[in-house]
């Protein structure tokens, strides 16, 4: 009848840090690995929060300027002021490709590069090159935004199992200690079980924020991708109406 109070007193008197300090080397190694995963996870979460916030703000400002009716040259200059906007970066790629096509058309017609650029329009058949340039730039932006997110997914899926491994190993050591001491009282078993369960707790503490952060930011990436795709279509329509010869 006195085993439970004795076990409680033993665990409370030791404390969590004492339990970790008295754990086996492998359990301590598992705990260290999980703590590292957790620190990196939170660093990614906070870094991505700033990245997406700035991306949204830059994109909103750039789109307001883009639809203000300014010339392509002015828009290109403005786009350089919004380096965190995926849409602005896609526009820059499209603008550079459009200028390349127009310069190629100038050379084909044998006219000086100082001629009126509005008359030096490439044929509509070259729209494929422009589409490819916009598509490539869009993919690059999505890849840039998704950077580090796979680590969150990996942490979310593996951290609980790593913690469980540490728990199983700790419980095995606890039972070995029981055999060595020749007794199976709760006061003997409880500290070993408690230190083993800490691994599972830390594994869950690392995994839960990682899964939530991954799902949250993946939704933001999808939203920005939709913005980029929509802008690319609008940009192509503008180019077809105003810059491409039939």
One Martini backbone bead per residue (centre of mass of N, CA, C, O) as a GRO file, in nm:
protein
  246
    1UNK     BB    1   0.052   0.066  -0.013
    2UNK     BB    2   0.339   0.241  -0.016
    3UNK     BB    3   0.433   0.251  -0.319
    4UNK     BB    4   0.297   0.498  -0.450
    5UNK     BB    5   0.404   0.728  -0.267
    6UNK     BB    6   0.699   0.652  -0.312
    7UNK     BB    7   0.701   0.698  -0.617
    8UNK     BB    8   0.610   0.991  -0.616
    9UNK     BB    9   0.842   1.097  -0.442
   10UNK     BB   10   1.068   1.014  -0.633
   11UNK     BB   11   0.982   1.177  -0.887
   12UNK     BB   12   0.958   1.460  -0.760
   13UNK     BB   13   1.250   1.472  -0.642
   14UNK     BB   14   1.393   1.452  -0.919
   15UNK     BB   15   1.276   1.536  -1.179
   16UNK     BB   16   1.314   1.590  -1.511
   17UNK     BB   17   1.624   1.646  -1.523
   18UNK     BB   18   1.703   1.398  -1.357
   19UNK     BB   19   1.583   1.188  -1.546
   20UNK     BB   20   1.760   1.263  -1.787
   21UNK     BB   21   2.039   1.230  -1.646
   22UNK     BB   22   1.962   0.910  -1.571
   23UNK     BB   23   1.959   0.826  -1.839
   24UNK     BB   24   2.041   0.680  -2.101
   25UNK     BB   25   2.233   0.746  -2.367
   26UNK     BB   26   2.021   0.689  -2.590
   27UNK     BB   27   1.796   0.862  -2.472
   28UNK     BB   28   1.957   1.125  -2.473
   29UNK     BB   29   2.001   1.125  -2.779
   30UNK     BB   30   1.704   1.141  -2.855
   31UNK     BB   31   1.642   1.405  -2.705
   32UNK     BB   32   1.845   1.580  -2.857
   33UNK     BB   33   1.726   1.537  -3.139
   34UNK     BB   34   1.442   1.652  -3.072
   35UNK     BB   35   1.535   1.933  -2.988
   36UNK     BB   36   1.659   2.008  -3.257
   37UNK     BB   37   1.402   1.977  -3.422
   38UNK     BB   38   1.242   2.190  -3.263
   39UNK     BB   39   1.421   2.437  -3.314
   40UNK     BB   40   1.408   2.428  -3.624
   41UNK     BB   41   1.104   2.444  -3.650
   42UNK     BB   42   1.067   2.725  -3.517
   43UNK     BB   43   1.253   2.875  -3.709
   44UNK     BB   44   1.088   2.820  -3.964
   45UNK     BB   45   0.818   2.937  -3.874
   46UNK     BB   46   0.920   3.232  -3.829
   47UNK     BB   47   1.052   3.277  -4.105
   48UNK     BB   48   0.797   3.220  -4.280
   49UNK     BB   49   0.620   3.436  -4.165
   50UNK     BB   50   0.792   3.673  -4.274
   51UNK     BB   51   0.797   3.591  -4.572
   52UNK     BB   52   0.486   3.593  -4.628
   53UNK     BB   53   0.423   3.875  -4.533
   54UNK     BB   54   0.609   4.019  -4.740
   55UNK     BB   55   0.490   3.891  -4.993
   56UNK     BB   56   0.205   4.004  -4.969
   57UNK     BB   57   0.280   4.305  -4.961
   58UNK     BB   58   0.439   4.322  -5.230
   59UNK     BB   59   0.213   4.214  -5.413
   60UNK     BB   60   0.000   4.427  -5.357
   61UNK     BB   61   0.169   4.672  -5.449
   62UNK     BB   62   0.231   4.574  -5.738
   63UNK     BB   63  -0.061   4.533  -5.844
   64UNK     BB   64  -0.146   4.824  -5.812
   65UNK     BB   65   0.063   4.927  -6.022
   66UNK     BB   66  -0.001   4.747  -6.267
   67UNK     BB   67  -0.321   4.855  -6.273
   68UNK     BB   68  -0.254   5.179  -6.333
   69UNK     BB   69  -0.137   5.210  -6.650
   70UNK     BB   70   0.145   5.169  -6.692
   71UNK     BB   71   0.425   5.106  -6.824
   72UNK     BB   72   0.642   4.850  -6.860
   73UNK     BB   73   0.893   5.004  -6.768
   74UNK     BB   74   0.776   5.106  -6.500
   75UNK     BB   75   0.700   4.829  -6.388
   76UNK     BB   76   0.985   4.712  -6.386
   77UNK     BB   77   1.101   4.916  -6.186
   78UNK     BB   78   0.897   4.847  -5.959
   79UNK     BB   79   0.959   4.540  -5.929
   80UNK     BB   80   1.248   4.584  -5.799
   81UNK     BB   81   1.106   4.690  -5.518
   82UNK     BB   82   0.979   4.367  -5.501
   83UNK     BB   83   1.158   4.093  -5.416
   84UNK     BB   84   0.922   3.930  -5.240
   85UNK     BB   85   0.756   3.904  -5.504
   86UNK     BB   86   0.649   3.662  -5.712
   87UNK     BB   87   0.501   3.834  -5.924
   88UNK     BB   88   0.731   4.035  -5.984
   89UNK     BB   89   0.935   3.815  -6.076
   90UNK     BB   90   0.766   3.711  -6.311
   91UNK     BB   91   0.750   3.974  -6.464
   92UNK     BB   92   1.052   4.006  -6.515
   93UNK     BB   93   1.079   3.753  -6.686
   94UNK     BB   94   0.872   3.840  -6.903
   95UNK     BB   95   1.003   4.107  -6.985
   96UNK     BB   96   1.278   4.000  -7.075
   97UNK     BB   97   1.162   3.813  -7.295
   98UNK     BB   98   1.019   4.032  -7.458
   99UNK     BB   99   1.275   4.195  -7.522
  100UNK     BB  100   1.416   3.969  -7.672
  101UNK     BB  101   1.203   3.936  -7.897
  102UNK     BB  102   1.218   4.230  -8.000
  103UNK     BB  103   1.519   4.227  -8.070
  104UNK     BB  104   1.499   3.996  -8.272
  105UNK     BB  105   1.307   4.151  -8.462
  106UNK     BB  106   1.496   4.380  -8.532
  107UNK     BB  107   1.718   4.203  -8.659
  108UNK     BB  108   1.537   4.073  -8.875
  109UNK     BB  109   1.464   4.369  -9.004
  110UNK     BB  110   1.724   4.558  -8.988
  111UNK     BB  111   1.703   4.744  -8.734
  112UNK     BB  112   1.739   4.963  -8.511
  113UNK     BB  113   1.731   4.974  -8.162
  114UNK     BB  114   1.606   5.284  -8.174
  115UNK     BB  115   1.351   5.213  -8.254
  116UNK     BB  116   1.032   5.172  -8.236
  117UNK     BB  117   0.913   4.933  -8.015
  118UNK     BB  118   0.611   4.913  -8.112
  119UNK     BB  119   0.714   4.798  -8.408
  120UNK     BB  120   0.894   4.562  -8.262
  121UNK     BB  121   0.719   4.292  -8.306
  122UNK     BB  122   0.654   3.982  -8.245
  123UNK     BB  123   0.536   3.702  -8.325
  124UNK     BB  124   0.283   3.493  -8.209
  125UNK     BB  125   0.458   3.228  -8.215
  126UNK     BB  126   0.643   3.336  -7.959
  127UNK     BB  127   0.456   3.279  -7.706
  128UNK     BB  128   0.586   3.017  -7.604
  129UNK     BB  129   0.838   3.145  -7.477
  130UNK     BB  130   0.683   3.318  -7.272
  131UNK     BB  131   0.535   3.091  -7.129
  132UNK     BB  132   0.789   2.941  -7.038
  133UNK     BB  133   0.909   3.169  -6.867
  134UNK     BB  134   0.671   3.199  -6.669
  135UNK     BB  135   0.663   2.905  -6.573
  136UNK     BB  136   0.950   2.891  -6.459
  137UNK     BB  137   0.924   3.126  -6.259
  138UNK     BB  138   0.689   3.005  -6.099
  139UNK     BB  139   0.836   2.750  -6.003
  140UNK     BB  140   1.066   2.894  -5.854
  141UNK     BB  141   0.884   3.036  -5.646
  142UNK     BB  142   0.762   2.785  -5.520
  143UNK     BB  143   1.031   2.658  -5.434
  144UNK     BB  144   1.116   2.892  -5.250
  145UNK     BB  145   0.867   2.871  -5.054
  146UNK     BB  146   0.916   2.549  -4.991
  147UNK     BB  147   1.151   2.593  -4.840
  148UNK     BB  148   1.184   2.375  -4.551
  149UNK     BB  149   0.907   2.220  -4.538
  150UNK     BB  150   1.004   1.921  -4.543
  151UNK     BB  151   1.108   1.927  -4.251
  152UNK     BB  152   0.832   1.945  -4.118
  153UNK     BB  153   0.724   1.680  -4.232
  154UNK     BB  154   0.945   1.498  -4.116
  155UNK     BB  155   0.904   1.569  -3.819
  156UNK     BB  156   0.598   1.496  -3.799
  157UNK     BB  157   0.649   1.181  -3.886
  158UNK     BB  158   0.914   1.099  -3.689
  159UNK     BB  159   0.922   1.202  -3.392
  160UNK     BB  160   0.728   0.997  -3.251
  161UNK     BB  161   0.909   0.746  -3.320
  162UNK     BB  162   1.163   0.839  -3.181
  163UNK     BB  163   1.031   0.863  -2.903
  164UNK     BB  164   0.936   0.567  -2.889
  165UNK     BB  165   1.213   0.444  -2.897
  166UNK     BB  166   1.309   0.573  -2.630
  167UNK     BB  167   1.090   0.441  -2.457
  168UNK     BB  168   1.150   0.145  -2.509
  169UNK     BB  169   1.442   0.156  -2.411
  170UNK     BB  170   1.378   0.257  -2.124
  171UNK     BB  171   1.201   0.016  -2.039
  172UNK     BB  172   1.415  -0.197  -2.072
  173UNK     BB  173   1.601  -0.077  -1.854
  174UNK     BB  174   1.399  -0.096  -1.622
  175UNK     BB  175   1.377  -0.410  -1.626
  176UNK     BB  176   1.677  -0.461  -1.579
  177UNK     BB  177   1.681  -0.328  -1.298
  178UNK     BB  178   1.487  -0.520  -1.166
  179UNK     BB  179   1.662  -0.772  -1.202
  180UNK     BB  180   1.914  -0.658  -1.050
  181UNK     BB  181   1.741  -0.596  -0.772
  182UNK     BB  182   1.503  -0.815  -0.723
  183UNK     BB  183   1.262  -0.602  -0.784
  184UNK     BB  184   0.891  -0.479  -0.834
  185UNK     BB  185   0.851  -0.208  -0.737
  186UNK     BB  186   0.726   0.105  -0.799
  187UNK     BB  187   0.978   0.260  -0.697
  188UNK     BB  188   1.160   0.119  -0.915
  189UNK     BB  189   0.994   0.163  -1.188
  190UNK     BB  190   0.897   0.463  -1.220
  191UNK     BB  191   1.154   0.623  -1.307
  192UNK     BB  192   1.204   0.465  -1.571
  193UNK     BB  193   0.930   0.523  -1.702
  194UNK     BB  194   0.940   0.833  -1.692
  195UNK     BB  195   1.200   0.872  -1.865
  196UNK     BB  196   1.080   0.731  -2.114
  197UNK     BB  197   0.822   0.920  -2.161
  198UNK     BB  198   0.972   1.180  -2.235
  199UNK     BB  199   1.030   1.106  -2.528
  200UNK     BB  200   0.737   1.115  -2.626
  201UNK     BB  201   0.673   1.405  -2.542
  202UNK     BB  202   0.894   1.541  -2.718
  203UNK     BB  203   0.803   1.424  -2.986
  204UNK     BB  204   0.526   1.567  -2.983
  205UNK     BB  205   0.635   1.859  -2.943
  206UNK     BB  206   0.774   1.850  -3.230
  207UNK     BB  207   0.537   1.751  -3.424
  208UNK     BB  208   0.291   1.940  -3.396
  209UNK     BB  209   0.411   2.210  -3.506
  210UNK     BB  210   0.507   2.091  -3.776
  211UNK     BB  211   0.232   2.012  -3.893
  212UNK     BB  212   0.092   2.286  -3.866
  213UNK     BB  213   0.300   2.450  -4.028
  214UNK     BB  214   0.286   2.295  -4.291
  215UNK     BB  215  -0.018   2.330  -4.354
  216UNK     BB  216  -0.021   2.639  -4.345
  217UNK     BB  217   0.203   2.695  -4.571
  218UNK     BB  218   0.085   2.533  -4.803
  219UNK     BB  219  -0.163   2.714  -4.838
  220UNK     BB  220   0.002   2.967  -4.911
  221UNK     BB  221   0.139   2.853  -5.160
  222UNK     BB  222  -0.121   2.799  -5.320
  223UNK     BB  223  -0.215   3.090  -5.329
  224UNK     BB  224   0.033   3.207  -5.476
  225UNK     BB  225   0.015   3.024  -5.723
  226UNK     BB  226  -0.257   3.136  -5.814
  227UNK     BB  227  -0.156   3.422  -5.854
  228UNK     BB  228   0.061   3.359  -6.066
  229UNK     BB  229  -0.121   3.226  -6.278
  230UNK     BB  230  -0.312   3.466  -6.316
  231UNK     BB  231  -0.097   3.672  -6.398
  232UNK     BB  232   0.015   3.525  -6.645
  233UNK     BB  233  -0.246   3.543  -6.809
  234UNK     BB  234  -0.268   3.851  -6.808
  235UNK     BB  235   0.006   3.910  -6.938
  236UNK     BB  236  -0.045   3.759  -7.203
  237UNK     BB  237  -0.291   3.923  -7.293
  238UNK     BB  238  -0.146   4.195  -7.310
  239UNK     BB  239   0.068   4.110  -7.515
  240UNK     BB  240  -0.124   4.020  -7.742
  241UNK     BB  241  -0.266   4.305  -7.774
  242UNK     BB  242   0.022   4.504  -7.776
  243UNK     BB  243   0.297   4.321  -7.897
  244UNK     BB  244   0.174   4.127  -8.110
  245UNK     BB  245   0.190   3.997  -8.413
  246UNK     BB  246  -0.009   3.847  -8.676
   0.00000   0.00000   0.00000
